[in-house]
Short mmCIF file of C-alpha atoms in Angstrom, two decimals:
data_model
loop_
_atom_site.label_atom_id
_atom_site.label_comp_id
_atom_site.label_asym_id
_atom_site.label_seq_id
_atom_site.Cartn_x
_atom_site.Cartn_y
_atom_site.Cartn_z
CA MET A 1 121.90 226.62 320.20
CA SER A 2 124.31 227.66 323.14
CA GLU A 3 123.20 230.84 323.56
CA LEU A 4 120.17 231.74 325.78
CA SER A 5 116.81 231.12 324.16
CA VAL A 6 115.55 234.44 325.65
CA ARG A 7 117.53 237.73 325.82
CA GLU A 8 117.22 241.63 325.59
CA LEU A 9 117.72 243.10 321.94
CA PRO A 10 117.68 246.60 320.94
CA LEU A 11 115.26 246.86 317.90
CA PHE A 12 115.62 248.77 314.57
CA PRO A 13 112.16 248.99 312.73
CA LEU A 14 112.67 249.54 309.04
CA PRO A 15 110.02 250.46 306.61
CA GLU A 16 109.14 247.28 304.65
CA VAL A 17 112.70 245.80 305.09
CA VAL A 18 112.86 241.89 305.87
CA LEU A 19 116.24 240.63 306.78
CA PHE A 20 116.74 236.75 306.29
CA PRO A 21 119.61 234.72 308.07
CA GLN A 22 122.90 235.03 306.28
CA GLU A 23 121.79 237.73 304.15
CA TYR A 24 123.64 241.27 304.23
CA LEU A 25 122.35 244.64 305.07
CA PRO A 26 124.11 248.04 304.56
CA LEU A 27 122.69 250.68 306.62
CA HIS A 28 123.16 254.47 306.92
CA ILE A 29 122.89 255.64 310.79
CA PHE A 30 121.96 259.12 311.29
CA GLU A 31 118.89 259.38 313.60
CA THR A 32 120.15 260.32 317.22
CA ARG A 33 118.64 257.68 318.87
CA TYR A 34 119.88 255.26 316.59
CA ARG A 35 123.33 256.55 316.77
CA VAL A 36 123.05 255.63 320.48
CA MET A 37 121.86 252.41 319.91
CA LEU A 38 124.93 251.63 317.96
CA GLN A 39 127.20 252.87 320.06
CA SER A 40 125.56 250.88 322.92
CA VAL A 41 125.66 247.27 320.66
CA LEU A 42 129.18 248.04 319.55
CA LYS A 43 129.98 248.05 323.16
CA SER A 44 128.56 244.85 323.68
CA ASP A 45 128.22 241.91 320.93
CA SER A 46 127.43 244.14 317.76
CA ARG A 47 124.08 242.79 317.45
CA PHE A 48 120.47 244.25 317.25
CA GLY A 49 117.01 243.14 316.06
CA VAL A 50 116.15 244.33 312.29
CA VAL A 51 112.01 244.39 312.42
CA ARG A 52 109.83 245.00 309.47
CA TRP A 53 107.88 248.46 310.00
CA ASP A 54 104.40 248.32 308.15
CA PRO A 55 103.74 252.22 307.36
CA ILE A 56 100.32 251.81 306.59
CA ALA A 57 99.33 249.54 309.90
CA LYS A 58 102.00 251.55 311.58
CA LYS A 59 103.30 248.76 313.38
CA MET A 60 106.22 246.48 314.04
CA ALA A 61 106.00 242.78 313.36
CA ASP A 62 106.38 240.29 315.88
CA VAL A 63 108.98 238.38 314.47
CA GLY A 64 112.58 239.93 313.09
CA CYS A 65 116.10 238.88 312.24
CA CYS A 66 119.13 239.68 314.53
CA ALA A 67 121.72 241.78 312.55
CA GLU A 68 125.62 241.28 313.47
CA ILE A 69 127.57 244.24 312.56
CA ILE A 70 130.39 243.46 310.79
CA LYS A 71 131.99 246.90 309.46
CA HIS A 72 131.03 250.33 310.46
CA GLN A 73 132.34 253.76 309.61
CA THR A 74 131.53 256.89 311.66
CA SER A 75 132.19 260.46 310.07
CA GLN A 76 133.22 263.33 311.89
CA ASP A 77 129.02 264.56 312.06
CA GLY A 78 128.29 261.55 313.94
CA ARG A 79 126.59 259.87 310.94
CA SER A 80 127.48 255.83 310.32
CA ASN A 81 127.91 253.55 307.50
CA ILE A 82 127.63 249.97 308.62
CA VAL A 83 127.37 246.58 307.12
CA THR A 84 125.31 243.75 308.74
CA ILE A 85 124.43 240.20 308.03
CA GLY A 86 121.28 238.34 309.59
CA GLN A 87 121.83 235.94 312.12
CA GLN A 88 119.02 233.97 314.04
CA ARG A 89 115.46 234.83 313.85
CA PHE A 90 113.32 236.01 316.92
CA ARG A 91 109.96 236.86 318.17
CA ILE A 92 109.28 239.73 320.21
CA LEU A 93 108.33 238.78 323.95
CA GLU A 94 107.75 242.25 325.59
CA ILE A 95 109.05 245.99 324.88
CA ILE A 96 111.06 246.88 327.85
CA SER A 97 111.73 250.40 326.80
CA GLU A 98 111.29 252.74 324.21
CA THR A 99 113.95 255.55 324.90
CA PRO A 100 116.28 256.37 323.57
CA PHE A 101 115.78 253.43 321.38
CA ILE A 102 113.46 250.18 321.44
CA ASN A 103 114.62 247.48 323.78
CA ALA A 104 113.02 244.18 323.80
CA LEU A 105 112.84 241.03 325.44
CA VAL A 106 113.08 238.44 322.67
CA SER A 107 113.25 234.41 322.10
CA TRP A 108 114.86 232.84 319.28
CA VAL A 109 112.71 231.22 316.57
CA ASP A 110 114.09 228.28 314.49
CA ASP A 111 112.51 225.69 312.06
CA GLU A 112 111.36 222.32 313.32
CA GLN A 113 112.86 219.37 312.41
CA ILE A 114 111.65 217.63 309.01
CA LEU A 115 111.48 213.81 309.33
CA ASP A 116 110.82 213.01 305.66
CA GLN A 117 114.24 214.33 304.49
CA THR A 118 114.02 212.48 301.09
CA LYS A 119 110.60 214.54 300.45
CA LEU A 120 112.03 217.70 301.46
CA LEU A 121 115.07 217.24 299.05
CA GLU A 122 112.80 216.66 296.26
CA LEU A 123 111.10 219.90 296.93
CA LYS A 124 114.23 221.30 297.12
CA ASP A 125 115.25 220.21 293.48
CA SER A 126 111.94 221.36 292.29
CA VAL A 127 112.21 224.90 293.70
CA THR A 128 115.86 225.35 292.49
CA ILE A 129 114.72 224.02 288.86
CA ALA A 130 111.59 226.64 288.91
CA LEU A 131 114.32 229.02 290.14
CA LYS A 132 116.43 228.52 287.04
CA ASP A 133 113.81 228.34 284.66
CA VAL A 134 112.70 232.22 285.70
CA VAL A 135 116.38 233.17 285.87
CA SER A 136 116.76 231.65 282.20
CA LEU A 137 113.34 232.92 280.92
CA THR A 138 113.89 236.51 282.26
CA SER A 139 117.05 236.85 280.45
CA LYS A 140 115.65 235.65 277.34
CA LEU A 141 112.54 238.19 277.70
CA THR A 142 114.87 241.36 278.68
CA GLU A 143 117.57 240.03 276.27
CA SER A 144 120.14 240.39 278.93
CA GLU A 145 122.48 238.05 281.26
CA LYS A 146 121.01 237.11 284.42
CA ALA A 147 122.64 234.35 286.30
CA LEU A 148 122.30 232.67 289.72
CA PRO A 149 125.34 232.78 291.87
CA ASP A 150 127.79 230.06 292.04
CA SER A 151 127.39 230.19 295.74
CA LEU A 152 123.64 229.26 295.44
CA PRO A 153 122.96 227.30 298.90
CA ASP A 154 122.10 223.64 298.44
CA ILE A 155 120.97 223.00 302.28
CA PRO A 156 116.93 223.38 301.99
CA ARG A 157 116.63 225.59 305.11
CA GLU A 158 119.40 228.12 303.95
CA LEU A 159 118.15 227.86 300.16
CA SER A 160 114.60 229.05 301.17
CA PHE A 161 116.00 231.93 303.04
CA TRP A 162 117.82 233.02 299.97
CA ILE A 163 114.94 232.85 297.71
CA ALA A 164 112.57 234.71 300.05
CA ALA A 165 115.16 237.53 300.52
CA HIS A 166 115.57 237.71 296.87
CA LEU A 167 111.93 237.66 295.88
CA GLY A 168 111.37 240.83 293.36
CA GLY A 169 109.04 243.64 293.48
CA PRO A 170 107.19 245.25 296.80
CA VAL A 171 106.91 241.93 298.54
CA ALA A 172 107.66 242.93 302.28
CA SER A 173 104.32 241.38 303.21
CA GLU A 174 105.16 237.94 301.44
CA GLN A 175 108.66 238.25 302.87
CA GLN A 176 107.39 238.29 306.29
CA ASN A 177 105.02 235.78 306.24
CA LEU A 178 108.04 233.44 304.95
CA LEU A 179 110.15 234.66 307.91
CA GLU A 180 107.66 233.88 310.37
CA LEU A 181 107.20 230.12 308.94
CA THR A 182 109.19 227.74 311.20
CA ASN A 183 108.73 224.69 308.62
CA THR A 184 111.45 224.66 306.09
CA PHE A 185 109.01 222.32 303.79
CA HIS A 186 106.27 224.72 303.81
CA ARG A 187 108.45 227.61 303.15
CA LEU A 188 109.93 226.09 300.10
CA GLU A 189 106.31 225.11 299.12
CA ARG A 190 105.19 228.52 299.30
CA GLU A 191 108.23 229.64 297.03
CA TYR A 192 107.60 227.09 294.52
CA GLU A 193 103.94 228.33 293.84
CA LEU A 194 105.50 231.76 293.82
CA LEU A 195 108.46 230.92 291.21
CA ASP A 196 106.12 228.62 289.30
CA HIS A 197 103.14 231.38 288.71
CA THR A 198 106.39 233.66 287.60
CA ARG A 199 107.73 230.77 285.35
CA ARG A 200 104.29 230.59 283.63
CA GLN A 201 103.83 234.15 283.20
CA LEU A 202 107.13 234.63 281.63
CA ALA A 203 106.96 231.63 279.53
CA ALA A 204 103.79 233.28 278.14
CA ARG A 205 105.28 236.52 277.64
CA THR A 206 108.28 234.90 275.92
CA ALA A 207 106.05 232.76 273.60
CA LEU A 208 104.08 236.08 272.62
CA LYS A 209 107.32 237.93 272.20
CA ASP A 210 108.83 235.11 269.82
CA THR A 211 105.34 234.88 267.83
CA PHE A 212 105.74 238.70 266.89
CA SER A 213 109.30 238.56 266.04
CA ASN A 214 108.70 235.77 263.56
CA ALA A 215 105.67 237.61 262.23
CA ASP A 216 107.82 240.70 261.57
CA GLN A 217 110.77 238.56 259.92
CA ALA A 218 107.94 236.99 257.77
CA ASN A 219 106.68 240.59 256.72
CA ASN A 220 110.25 241.57 255.99
#
C-alpha cells in the first residue's frame, strides 16, 4: 500500500451503520458540524471515516471504514446529498479533536495473507453455494423473483465483504464483528455459518408451506 499506514481522518459516527470496502453509502448532510466536515474533506482528498455508533453502549466502534465522496450536491440552505464508496478499513488510535467535528489518528487495517489458497477457494465456493440456496429458497417462499447480481465478487476477500454488507435484518453488531476480522478465511467461515443456518430455516419453512399447499389441493 503506497499510502502512509497512519494518518489523520475526520470521523462520521452513524447509528448502527457499518460500511464495507467497495460498498456505496449515500448520505444526507444537515448538521452544522458535518457541513463543516464536508467542506473540509472536499478541499483535501474527499475522504472521511464512517464508524458505527452503538446507541445502547453510547460509544463509537474502534474499527471503521474510510469513505470516499464520489458525488455531492449542496442546496441553497446548506444541506448536502453525497454518495460515498468504502475504501480501506482503519483502527482508531487516538481522538485528536472533537470540535467542530471529530478528528482522529487512525491506522489502516488489512487482512492477513492466507497461505492455503486451495482451502480458501473451497470455502469460498461453499459460501457461494449457500448464498445462492438462500436466495433461491427466499424466492420460492415469498413467490417473488430474487437474484444475485451478475457482478457478485469472485475473489474471496471481496466476496466476504459483499456478503457482510448485505446481511439482512438488524445485524449491525454482527457486521461490526465481520469488519474487524483480519482473516478472510475466518470471515467466510462465519458467513457460511450464518448462511447455512438461514438456509436450513428457509428449507424447513418451504417444506412446511409445500405440505400445507398439497393438503389444500387434496381437500379441493
